[in-house]
Short mmCIF file of C-alpha atoms and ligand atoms in Angstrom, two decimals:
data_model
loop_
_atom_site.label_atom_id
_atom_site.label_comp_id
_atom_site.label_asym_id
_atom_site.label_seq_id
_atom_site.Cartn_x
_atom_site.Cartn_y
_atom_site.Cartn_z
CA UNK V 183 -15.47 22.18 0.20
CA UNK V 184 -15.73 23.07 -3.87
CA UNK V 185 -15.95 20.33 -5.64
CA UNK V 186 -16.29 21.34 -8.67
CA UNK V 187 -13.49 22.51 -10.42
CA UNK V 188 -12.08 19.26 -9.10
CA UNK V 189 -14.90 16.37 -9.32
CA UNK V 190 -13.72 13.87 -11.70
CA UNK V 191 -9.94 12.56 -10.36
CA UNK V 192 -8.61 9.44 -12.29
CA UNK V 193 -6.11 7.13 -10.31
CA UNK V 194 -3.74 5.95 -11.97
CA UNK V 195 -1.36 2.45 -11.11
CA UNK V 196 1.28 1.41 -13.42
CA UNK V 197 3.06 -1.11 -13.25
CA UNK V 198 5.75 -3.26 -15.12
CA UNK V 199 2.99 -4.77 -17.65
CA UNK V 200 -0.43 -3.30 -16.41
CA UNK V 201 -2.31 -0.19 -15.61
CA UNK V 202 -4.74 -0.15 -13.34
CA UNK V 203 -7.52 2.95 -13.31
CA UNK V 204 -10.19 4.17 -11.21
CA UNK V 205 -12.39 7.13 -11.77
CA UNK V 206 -14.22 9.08 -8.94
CA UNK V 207 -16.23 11.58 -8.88
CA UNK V 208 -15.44 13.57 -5.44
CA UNK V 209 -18.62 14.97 -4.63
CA UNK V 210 -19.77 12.04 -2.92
CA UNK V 211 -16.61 9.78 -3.18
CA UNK V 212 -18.06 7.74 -5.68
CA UNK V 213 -16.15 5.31 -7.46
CA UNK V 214 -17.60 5.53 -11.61
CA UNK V 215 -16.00 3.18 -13.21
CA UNK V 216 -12.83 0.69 -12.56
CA UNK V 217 -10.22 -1.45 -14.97
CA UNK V 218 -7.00 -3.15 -15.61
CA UNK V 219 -4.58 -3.30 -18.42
CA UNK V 220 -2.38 -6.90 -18.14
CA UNK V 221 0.20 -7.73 -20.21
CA UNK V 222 0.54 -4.57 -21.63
CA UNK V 223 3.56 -5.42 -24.12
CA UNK V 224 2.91 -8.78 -25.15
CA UNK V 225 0.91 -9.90 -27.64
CA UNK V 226 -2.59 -10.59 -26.07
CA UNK V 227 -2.86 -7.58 -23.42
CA UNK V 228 -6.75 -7.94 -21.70
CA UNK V 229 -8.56 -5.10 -20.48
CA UNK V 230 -10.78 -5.92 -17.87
CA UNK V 231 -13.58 -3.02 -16.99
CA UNK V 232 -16.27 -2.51 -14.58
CA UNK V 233 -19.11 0.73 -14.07
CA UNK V 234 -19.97 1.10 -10.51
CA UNK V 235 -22.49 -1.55 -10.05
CA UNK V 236 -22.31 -3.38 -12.86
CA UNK V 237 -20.29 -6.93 -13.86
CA UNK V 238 -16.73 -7.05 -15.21
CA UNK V 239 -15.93 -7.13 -18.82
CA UNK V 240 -12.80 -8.75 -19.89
CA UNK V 241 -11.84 -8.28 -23.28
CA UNK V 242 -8.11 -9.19 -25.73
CA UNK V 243 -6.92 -5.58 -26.95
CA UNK V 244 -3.54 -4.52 -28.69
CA UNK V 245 -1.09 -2.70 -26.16
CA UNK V 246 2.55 -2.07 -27.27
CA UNK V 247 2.91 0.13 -24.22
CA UNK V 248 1.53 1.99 -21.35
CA UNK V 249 0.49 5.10 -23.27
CA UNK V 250 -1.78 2.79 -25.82
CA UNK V 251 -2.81 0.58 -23.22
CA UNK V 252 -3.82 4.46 -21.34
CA UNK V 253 -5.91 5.16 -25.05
CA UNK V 254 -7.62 2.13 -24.56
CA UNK V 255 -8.38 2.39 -20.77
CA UNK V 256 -10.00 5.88 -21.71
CA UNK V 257 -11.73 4.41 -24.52
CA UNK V 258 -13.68 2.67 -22.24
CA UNK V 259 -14.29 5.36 -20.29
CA UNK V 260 -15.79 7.47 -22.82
CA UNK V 261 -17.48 5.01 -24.33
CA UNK V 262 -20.96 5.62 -26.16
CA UNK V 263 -22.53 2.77 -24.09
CA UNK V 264 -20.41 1.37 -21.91
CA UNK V 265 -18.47 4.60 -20.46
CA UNK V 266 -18.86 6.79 -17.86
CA UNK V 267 -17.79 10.01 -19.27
CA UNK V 268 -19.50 12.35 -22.36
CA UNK V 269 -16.21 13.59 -23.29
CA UNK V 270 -12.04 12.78 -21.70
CA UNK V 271 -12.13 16.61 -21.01
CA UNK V 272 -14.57 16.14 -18.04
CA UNK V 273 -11.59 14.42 -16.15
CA UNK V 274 -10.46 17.16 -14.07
CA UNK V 275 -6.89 15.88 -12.50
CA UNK V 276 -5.14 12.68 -12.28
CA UNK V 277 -3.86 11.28 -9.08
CA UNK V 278 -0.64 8.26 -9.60
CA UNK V 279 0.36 5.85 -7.32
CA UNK V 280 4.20 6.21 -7.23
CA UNK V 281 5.83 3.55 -5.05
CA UNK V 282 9.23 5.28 -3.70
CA UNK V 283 9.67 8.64 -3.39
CA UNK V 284 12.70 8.53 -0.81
CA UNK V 285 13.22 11.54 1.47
CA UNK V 286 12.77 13.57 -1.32
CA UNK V 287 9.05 13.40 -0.83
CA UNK V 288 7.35 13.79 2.50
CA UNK V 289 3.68 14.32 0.88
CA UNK V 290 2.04 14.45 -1.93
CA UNK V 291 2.98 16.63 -4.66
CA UNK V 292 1.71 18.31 -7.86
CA UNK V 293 3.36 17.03 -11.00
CA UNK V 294 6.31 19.69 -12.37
CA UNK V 295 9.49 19.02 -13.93
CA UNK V 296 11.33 18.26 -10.68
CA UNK V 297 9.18 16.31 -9.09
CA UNK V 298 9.36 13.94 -12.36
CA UNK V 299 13.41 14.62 -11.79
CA UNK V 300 12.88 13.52 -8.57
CA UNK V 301 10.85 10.69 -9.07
CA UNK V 302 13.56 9.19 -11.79
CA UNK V 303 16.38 10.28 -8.56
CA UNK V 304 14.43 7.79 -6.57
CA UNK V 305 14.47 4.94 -9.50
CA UNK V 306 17.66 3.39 -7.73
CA UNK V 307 15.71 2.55 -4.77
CA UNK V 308 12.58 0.79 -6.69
CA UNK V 309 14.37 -0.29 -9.93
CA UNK V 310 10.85 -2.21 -10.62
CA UNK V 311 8.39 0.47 -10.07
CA UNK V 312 9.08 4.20 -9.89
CA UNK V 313 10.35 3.45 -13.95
CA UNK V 314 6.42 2.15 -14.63
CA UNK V 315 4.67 4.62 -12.31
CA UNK V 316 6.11 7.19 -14.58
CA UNK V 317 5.37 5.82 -17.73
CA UNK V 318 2.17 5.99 -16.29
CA UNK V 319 2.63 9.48 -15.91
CA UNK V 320 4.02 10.42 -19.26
CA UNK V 321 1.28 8.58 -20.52
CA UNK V 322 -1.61 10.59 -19.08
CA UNK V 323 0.47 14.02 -19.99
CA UNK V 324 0.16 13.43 -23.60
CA UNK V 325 -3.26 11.52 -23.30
CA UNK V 326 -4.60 14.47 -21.15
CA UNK V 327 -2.92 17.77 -21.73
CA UNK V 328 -3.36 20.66 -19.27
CA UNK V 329 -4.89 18.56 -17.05
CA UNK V 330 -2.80 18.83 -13.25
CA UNK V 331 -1.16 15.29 -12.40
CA UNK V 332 -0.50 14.49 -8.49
CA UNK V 333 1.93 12.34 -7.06
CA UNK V 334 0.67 10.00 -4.15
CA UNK V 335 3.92 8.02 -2.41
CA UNK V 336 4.02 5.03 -0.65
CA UNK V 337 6.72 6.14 1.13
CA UNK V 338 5.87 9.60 2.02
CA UNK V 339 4.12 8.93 5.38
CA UNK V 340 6.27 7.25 6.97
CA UNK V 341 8.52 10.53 6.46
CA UNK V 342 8.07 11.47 10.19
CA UNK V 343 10.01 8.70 11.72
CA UNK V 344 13.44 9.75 13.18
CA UNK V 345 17.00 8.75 12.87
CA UNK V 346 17.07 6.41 15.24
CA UNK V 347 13.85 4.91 13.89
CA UNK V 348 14.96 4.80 10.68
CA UNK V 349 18.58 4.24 10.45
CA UNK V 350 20.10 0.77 10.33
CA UNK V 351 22.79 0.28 12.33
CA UNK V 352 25.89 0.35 9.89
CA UNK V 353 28.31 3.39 9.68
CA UNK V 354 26.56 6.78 8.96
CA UNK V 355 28.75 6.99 5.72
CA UNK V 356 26.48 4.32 3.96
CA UNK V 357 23.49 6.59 4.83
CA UNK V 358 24.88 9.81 3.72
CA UNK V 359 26.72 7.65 0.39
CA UNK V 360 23.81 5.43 -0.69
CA UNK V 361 20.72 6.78 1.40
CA UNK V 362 20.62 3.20 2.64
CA UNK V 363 17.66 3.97 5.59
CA UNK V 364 14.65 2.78 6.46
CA UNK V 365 11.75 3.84 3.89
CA UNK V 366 8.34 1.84 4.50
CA UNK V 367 5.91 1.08 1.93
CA UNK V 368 2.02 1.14 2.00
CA UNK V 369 1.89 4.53 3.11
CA UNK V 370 -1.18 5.24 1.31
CA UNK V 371 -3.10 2.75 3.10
CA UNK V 372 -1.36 3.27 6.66
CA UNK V 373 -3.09 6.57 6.74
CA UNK V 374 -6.59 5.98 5.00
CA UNK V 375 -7.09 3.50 7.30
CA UNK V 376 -5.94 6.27 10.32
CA UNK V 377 -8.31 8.65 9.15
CA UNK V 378 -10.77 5.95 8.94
CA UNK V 379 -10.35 4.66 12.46
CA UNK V 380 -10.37 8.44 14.04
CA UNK V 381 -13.61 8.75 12.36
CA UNK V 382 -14.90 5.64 13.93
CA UNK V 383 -13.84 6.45 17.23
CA UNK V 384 -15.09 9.84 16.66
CA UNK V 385 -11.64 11.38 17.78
CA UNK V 386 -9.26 14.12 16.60
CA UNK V 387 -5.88 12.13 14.56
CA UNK V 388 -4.04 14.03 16.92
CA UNK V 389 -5.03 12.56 20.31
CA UNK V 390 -5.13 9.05 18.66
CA UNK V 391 -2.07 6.31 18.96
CA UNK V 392 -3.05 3.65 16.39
CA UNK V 393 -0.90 0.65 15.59
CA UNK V 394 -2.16 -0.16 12.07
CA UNK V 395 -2.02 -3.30 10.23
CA UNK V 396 -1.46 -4.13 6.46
CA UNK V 397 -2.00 -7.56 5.79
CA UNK V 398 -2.06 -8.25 2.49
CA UNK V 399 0.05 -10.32 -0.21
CA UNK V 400 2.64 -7.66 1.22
CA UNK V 401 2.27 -6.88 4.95
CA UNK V 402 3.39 -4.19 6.85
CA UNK V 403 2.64 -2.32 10.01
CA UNK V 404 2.83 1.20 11.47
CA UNK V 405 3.10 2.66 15.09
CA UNK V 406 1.34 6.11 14.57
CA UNK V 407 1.26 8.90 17.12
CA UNK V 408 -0.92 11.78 16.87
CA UNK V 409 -0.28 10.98 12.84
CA UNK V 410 3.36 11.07 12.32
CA UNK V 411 4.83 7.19 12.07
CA UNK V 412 7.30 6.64 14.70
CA UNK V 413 8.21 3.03 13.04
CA UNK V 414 7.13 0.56 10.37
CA UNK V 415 8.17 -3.00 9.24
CA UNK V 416 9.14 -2.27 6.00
CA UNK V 417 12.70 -1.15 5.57
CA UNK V 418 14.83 0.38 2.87
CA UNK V 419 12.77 -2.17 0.29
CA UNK V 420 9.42 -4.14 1.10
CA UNK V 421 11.31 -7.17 1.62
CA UNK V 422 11.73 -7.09 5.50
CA UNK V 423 9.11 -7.02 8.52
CA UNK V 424 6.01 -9.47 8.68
CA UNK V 425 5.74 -12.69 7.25
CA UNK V 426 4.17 -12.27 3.64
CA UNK V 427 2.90 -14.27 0.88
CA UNK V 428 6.25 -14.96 -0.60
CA UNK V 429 8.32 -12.78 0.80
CA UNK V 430 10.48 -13.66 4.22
CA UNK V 431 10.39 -10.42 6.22
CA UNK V 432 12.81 -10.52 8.47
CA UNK V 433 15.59 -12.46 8.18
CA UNK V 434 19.56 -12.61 9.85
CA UNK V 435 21.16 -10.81 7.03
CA UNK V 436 24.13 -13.19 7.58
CA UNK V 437 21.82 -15.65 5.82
CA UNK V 438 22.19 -13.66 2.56
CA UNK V 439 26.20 -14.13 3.14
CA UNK V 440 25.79 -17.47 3.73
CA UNK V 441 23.74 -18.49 0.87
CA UNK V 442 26.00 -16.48 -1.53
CA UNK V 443 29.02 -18.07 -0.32
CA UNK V 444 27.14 -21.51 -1.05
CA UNK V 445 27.56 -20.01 -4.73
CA UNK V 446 23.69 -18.75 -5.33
CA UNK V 447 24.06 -15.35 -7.59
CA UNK V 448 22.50 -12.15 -6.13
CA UNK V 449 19.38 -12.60 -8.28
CA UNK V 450 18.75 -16.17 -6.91
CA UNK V 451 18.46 -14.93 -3.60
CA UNK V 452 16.87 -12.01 -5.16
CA UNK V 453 14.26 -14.30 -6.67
CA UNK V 454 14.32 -16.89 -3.46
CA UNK V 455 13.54 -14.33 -0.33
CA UNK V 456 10.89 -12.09 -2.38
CA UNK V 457 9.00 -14.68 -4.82
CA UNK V 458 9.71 -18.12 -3.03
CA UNK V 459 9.25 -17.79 1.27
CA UNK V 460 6.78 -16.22 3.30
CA UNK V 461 3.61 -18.66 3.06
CA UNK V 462 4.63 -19.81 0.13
CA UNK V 463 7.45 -21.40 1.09
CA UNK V 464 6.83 -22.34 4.68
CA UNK V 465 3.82 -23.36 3.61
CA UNK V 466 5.32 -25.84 0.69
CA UNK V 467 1.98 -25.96 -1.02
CA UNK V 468 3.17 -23.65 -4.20
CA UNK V 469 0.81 -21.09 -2.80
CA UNK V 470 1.28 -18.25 -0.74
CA UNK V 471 -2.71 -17.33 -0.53
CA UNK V 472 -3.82 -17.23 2.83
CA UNK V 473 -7.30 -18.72 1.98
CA UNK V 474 -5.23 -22.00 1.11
CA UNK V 475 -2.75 -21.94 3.97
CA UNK V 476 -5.86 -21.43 6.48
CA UNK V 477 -8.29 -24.53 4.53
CA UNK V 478 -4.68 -26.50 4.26
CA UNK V 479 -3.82 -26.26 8.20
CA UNK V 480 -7.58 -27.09 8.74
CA UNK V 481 -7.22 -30.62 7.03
CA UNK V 482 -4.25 -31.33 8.80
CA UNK V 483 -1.43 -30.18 7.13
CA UNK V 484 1.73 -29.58 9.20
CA UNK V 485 3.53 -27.05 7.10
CA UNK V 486 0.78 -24.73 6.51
CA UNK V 487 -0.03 -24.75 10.28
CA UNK V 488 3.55 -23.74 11.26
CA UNK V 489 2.87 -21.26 8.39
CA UNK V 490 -0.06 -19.56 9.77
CA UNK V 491 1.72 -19.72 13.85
CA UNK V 492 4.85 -18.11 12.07
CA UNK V 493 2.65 -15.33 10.25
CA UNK V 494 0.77 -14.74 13.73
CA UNK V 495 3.98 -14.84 15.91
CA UNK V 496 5.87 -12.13 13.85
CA UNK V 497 2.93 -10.20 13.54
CA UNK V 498 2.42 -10.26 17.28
CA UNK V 499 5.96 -9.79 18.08
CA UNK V 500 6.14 -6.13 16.10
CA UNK V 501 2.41 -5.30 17.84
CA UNK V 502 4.13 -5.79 21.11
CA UNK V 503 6.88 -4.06 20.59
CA UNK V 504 4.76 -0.46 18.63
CA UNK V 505 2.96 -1.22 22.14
CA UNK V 506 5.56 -0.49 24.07
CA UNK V 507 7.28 2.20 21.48
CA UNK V 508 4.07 4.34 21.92
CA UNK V 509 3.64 4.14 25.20
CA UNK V 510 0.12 1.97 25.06
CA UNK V 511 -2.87 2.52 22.08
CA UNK V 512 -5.87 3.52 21.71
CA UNK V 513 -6.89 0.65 19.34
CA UNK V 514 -4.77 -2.27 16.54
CA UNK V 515 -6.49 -2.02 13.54
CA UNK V 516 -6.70 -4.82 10.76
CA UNK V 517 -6.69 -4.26 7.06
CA UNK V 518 -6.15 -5.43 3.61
CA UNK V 519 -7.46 -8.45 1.97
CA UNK V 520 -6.15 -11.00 5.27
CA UNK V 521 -6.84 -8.52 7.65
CA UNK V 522 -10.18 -7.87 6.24
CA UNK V 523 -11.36 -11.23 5.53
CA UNK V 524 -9.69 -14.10 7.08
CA UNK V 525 -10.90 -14.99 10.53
CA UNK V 526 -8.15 -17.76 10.91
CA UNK V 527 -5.05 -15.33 10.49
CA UNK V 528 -6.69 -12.45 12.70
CA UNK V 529 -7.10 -15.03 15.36
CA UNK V 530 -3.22 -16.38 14.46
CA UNK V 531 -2.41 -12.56 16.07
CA UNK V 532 -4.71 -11.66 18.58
CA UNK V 533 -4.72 -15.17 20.61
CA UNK V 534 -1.32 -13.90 20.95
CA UNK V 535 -2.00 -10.41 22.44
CA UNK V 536 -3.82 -11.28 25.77
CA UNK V 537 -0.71 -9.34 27.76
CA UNK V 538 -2.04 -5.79 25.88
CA UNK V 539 -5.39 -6.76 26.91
CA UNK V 540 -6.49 -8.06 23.54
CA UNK V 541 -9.34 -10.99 23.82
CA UNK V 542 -10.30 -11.83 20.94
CA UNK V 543 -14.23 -12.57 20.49
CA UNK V 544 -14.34 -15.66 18.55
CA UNK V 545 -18.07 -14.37 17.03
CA UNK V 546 -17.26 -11.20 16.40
CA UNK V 547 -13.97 -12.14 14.67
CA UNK V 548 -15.92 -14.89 12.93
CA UNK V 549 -18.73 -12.58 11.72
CA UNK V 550 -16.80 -9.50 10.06
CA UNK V 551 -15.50 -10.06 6.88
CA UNK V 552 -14.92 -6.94 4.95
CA UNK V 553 -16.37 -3.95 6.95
CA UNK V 554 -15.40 -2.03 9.82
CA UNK V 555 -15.80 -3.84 13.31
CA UNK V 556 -14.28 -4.64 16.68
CA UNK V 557 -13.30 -8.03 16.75
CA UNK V 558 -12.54 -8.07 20.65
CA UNK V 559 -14.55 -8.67 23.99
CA UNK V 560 -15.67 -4.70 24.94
CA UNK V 561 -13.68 -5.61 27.91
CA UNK V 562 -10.63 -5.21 26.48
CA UNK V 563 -8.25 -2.83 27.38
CA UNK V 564 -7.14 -1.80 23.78
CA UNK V 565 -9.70 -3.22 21.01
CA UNK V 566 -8.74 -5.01 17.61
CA UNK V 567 -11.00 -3.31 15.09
CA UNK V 568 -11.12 -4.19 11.36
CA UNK V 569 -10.96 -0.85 8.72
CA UNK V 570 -11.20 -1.65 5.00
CA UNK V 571 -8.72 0.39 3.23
CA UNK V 572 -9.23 2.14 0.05
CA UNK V 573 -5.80 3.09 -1.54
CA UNK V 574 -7.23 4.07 -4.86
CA UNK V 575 -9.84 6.48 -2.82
CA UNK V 576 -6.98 7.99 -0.54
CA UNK V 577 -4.78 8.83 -4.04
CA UNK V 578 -8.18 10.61 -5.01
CA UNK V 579 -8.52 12.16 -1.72
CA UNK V 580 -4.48 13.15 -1.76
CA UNK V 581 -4.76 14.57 -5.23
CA UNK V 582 -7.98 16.97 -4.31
CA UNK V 583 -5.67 18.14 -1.27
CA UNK V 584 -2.62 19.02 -2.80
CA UNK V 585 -4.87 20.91 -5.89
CA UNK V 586 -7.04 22.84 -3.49
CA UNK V 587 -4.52 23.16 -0.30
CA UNK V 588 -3.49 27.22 -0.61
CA UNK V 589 -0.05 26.23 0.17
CA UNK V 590 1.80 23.82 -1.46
CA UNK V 591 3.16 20.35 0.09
CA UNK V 592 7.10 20.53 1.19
CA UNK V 593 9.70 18.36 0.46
CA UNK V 594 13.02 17.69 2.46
CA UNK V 595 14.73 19.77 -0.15
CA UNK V 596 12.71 22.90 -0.03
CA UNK V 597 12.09 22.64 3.35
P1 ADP K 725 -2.34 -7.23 -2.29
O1 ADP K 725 -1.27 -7.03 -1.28
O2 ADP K 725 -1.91 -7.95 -3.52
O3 ADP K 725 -3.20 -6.00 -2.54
P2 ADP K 725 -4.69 -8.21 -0.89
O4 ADP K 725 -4.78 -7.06 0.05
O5 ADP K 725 -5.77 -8.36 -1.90
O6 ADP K 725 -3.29 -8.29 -1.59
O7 ADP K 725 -4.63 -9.53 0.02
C1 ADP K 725 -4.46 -10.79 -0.52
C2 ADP K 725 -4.54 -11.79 0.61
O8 ADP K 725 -5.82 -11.67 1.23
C3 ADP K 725 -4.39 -13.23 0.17
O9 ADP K 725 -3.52 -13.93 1.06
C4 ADP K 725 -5.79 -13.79 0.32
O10 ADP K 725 -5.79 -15.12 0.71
C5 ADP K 725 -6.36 -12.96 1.43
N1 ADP K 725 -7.83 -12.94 1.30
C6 ADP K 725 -8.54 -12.26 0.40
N2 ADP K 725 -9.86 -12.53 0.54
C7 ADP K 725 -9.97 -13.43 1.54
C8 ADP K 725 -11.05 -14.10 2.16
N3 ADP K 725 -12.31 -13.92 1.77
N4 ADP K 725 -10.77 -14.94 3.18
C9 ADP K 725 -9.51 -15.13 3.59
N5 ADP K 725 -8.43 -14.54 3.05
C10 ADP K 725 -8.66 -13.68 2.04
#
């Protein structure tokens, strides 16, 4: 494939107060340089930057907002000694994260005036991100002009589940009034780590049925046929599903009632169910790290154990029932920073799988930390392999697609 005309792709993630960039250049899928705005607003912002290879710099800078905190990111890039790039005009398109793009947006999609419209549409379903994803945006038109800007979704992949996947099960009208549906998030990483896995097992997407697991500070997990998502955890927001770091997942939404009849406003509960459960508040150690829940429930500590058995028990619940929903799989795959590193959690899931013909193999599971593997017996019926995902990579991957791809990407509108 030309390269060329599209090597250098800059991913872009902003958030509330920070912008995170990566540059690649495509020919080999090389990452050039990485960094992060924080704080971008207050009055010590810190921009932390990193060439390929080398250590991280952290240094204080002035950033009112994202489009000076944008001038400063590409400072760095371009930088005499420190930078990556000659000139800013060598960056040939810019690929954003942008968290919800509702059913609006089934793939990726070049930057015009209505997909911004659209994007801002979709701002009532992520009040806290699509608003900073297109600042980030906005930011990188006036920094870069000309230059094509691609919009990567979380959502978008998860586009191919059907009604009765995605619906909750409340009168139609509060679909059709408020959209109110099943979403997902993590798309982006859901399907790297697909394409990864066919590539490991040296198979076609299409004859592959993968249940793939997220497992991060947010956790989430797909059933994927023949790559179109039949179901995911996450719901209309990423509160529900797995057990996560502080979030509660699922939960009897007559709890909500309940606590809001005891008096606590909406943003109490609000603030209670995303920032103060999961681990973090089964856990009752003020963290919701899984590093410290694992080394806590080694010492001896009660909460933290029921904390990891809860974690492994929803996970293994959802597993079962993707299982069943695809009619078997070829393979549960493990990612993100728990999936990819901690030994203790993976074995919190897969001691709990033995009826899909999961064994876990304790050396195996023990001895991968951050690289692709099988972590079960090679007896096992359906293998537990561990995929590193790269979400930053996919978003460059996405926007070289949708910029060389003859046709153009369809949304539900135009479609
Ligand atoms: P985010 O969802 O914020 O991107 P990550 O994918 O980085 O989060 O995952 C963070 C989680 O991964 C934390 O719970 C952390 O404890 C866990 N984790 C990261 N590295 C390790 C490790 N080496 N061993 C065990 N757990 C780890």
């Amino acid at each position: 494939m030309p390269t060329n005309r599209y090597d250098k792709i800059l991913v872009i993630n902003s958030g509330s107060s920070s912008l995170k960039f990566m540059l690649f250049s495509m020919r080999a899928e090389t990452m050039l340089a990485k960094g992060l705005v924080e704080r971008i607003g207050a009055p010590s912002a810190n921009l932390a930057y990193q060439r390929n290879g080398e250590a991280k710099t952290d240094e204080a800078i002035s950033a009112d907002n994202h489009g000076q905190a944008l001038e400063m990111a590409c400072a760095m890039l371009a930088h005499p000694e420190r930078g990556v790039l000659k000139n800013l005009s060598e960056v040939n398109a810019i690929g954003h994260r942008v968290v919800h793009g509702g059913e609006q947006f089934r793939d990726s999609m070049s930057i015009d005036e209505n997909v911004k419209k659209g994007i801002n549409d979709c701002a009532a379903l992520a009040p806290l991100h699509n608003p900073p994803n297109m600042g980030g945006i906005v930011a990188c038109e006036k920094v870069f002009p000309g230059i094509p800007n691609v919009a990567v979704f979380d959502t978008a992949f998860h586009q191919t589940m059907e009604p009765h996947a995605f619906l909750y099960a409340i009168p139609y009208k509060y679909y059709e009034q408020y959209r109110i549906r099943k979403y997902g998030f993590h798309g982006t990483s859901h399907k790297f780590v697909m394409q990864a896995t066919a590539a490991w097992l040296n198979k076609p997407v299409e004859e592959l049925k993968l249940i793939t697991c997220h497992l991060g500070n947010g956790s989430s997990i797909a059933a994927i046929n023949g790559g179109r998502v039949v179901d995911t955890t996450m719901g209309m927001t990423p509160l529900p599903g797995l057990v996560m770091g502080s979030r509660c997942g699922d939960l009897d939404p007559a709890v909500v009632l309940f606590l809001a009849r005891q008096g606590m406003t909406p943003d109490a509960i609000d603030d209670l169910l995303n920032k103060r459960s999961g681990l973090r508040g089964v856990g009752g150690l003020e963290s919701g790290d899984m590093r410290d829940i694992v080394d806590a429930a080694a010492k001896g500590n009660t909460s933290a154990a029921s904390a990891l058995k809860m974690f492994g028990h929803r996970a293994a619940l959802y597993i079962g029932g993707y299982f069943t929903l695809l009619g078997g799989a070829d393979a549960i795959v493990l990612t993100g920073g728990i999936g990819e590193n901690s030994a203790a959690a993976r074995a919190a899931i897969v001691e709990r799988l033995t009826a899909l013909g999961c064994h876990l193999d304790p050396a195996r599971n023990a001895e991968t930390r951050g690289r692709a593997g099988a972590i079960t017996q090679d007896t096992s019926r359906v293998p537990v392999l561990i995929m590193p995902t790269n979400e930053e990579l996919m978003i460059a991957r996405e926007t070289f697609r949708v910029l060389t791809s003859p046709a153009q990407p369809v949304t539900n509108a135009t479609a």
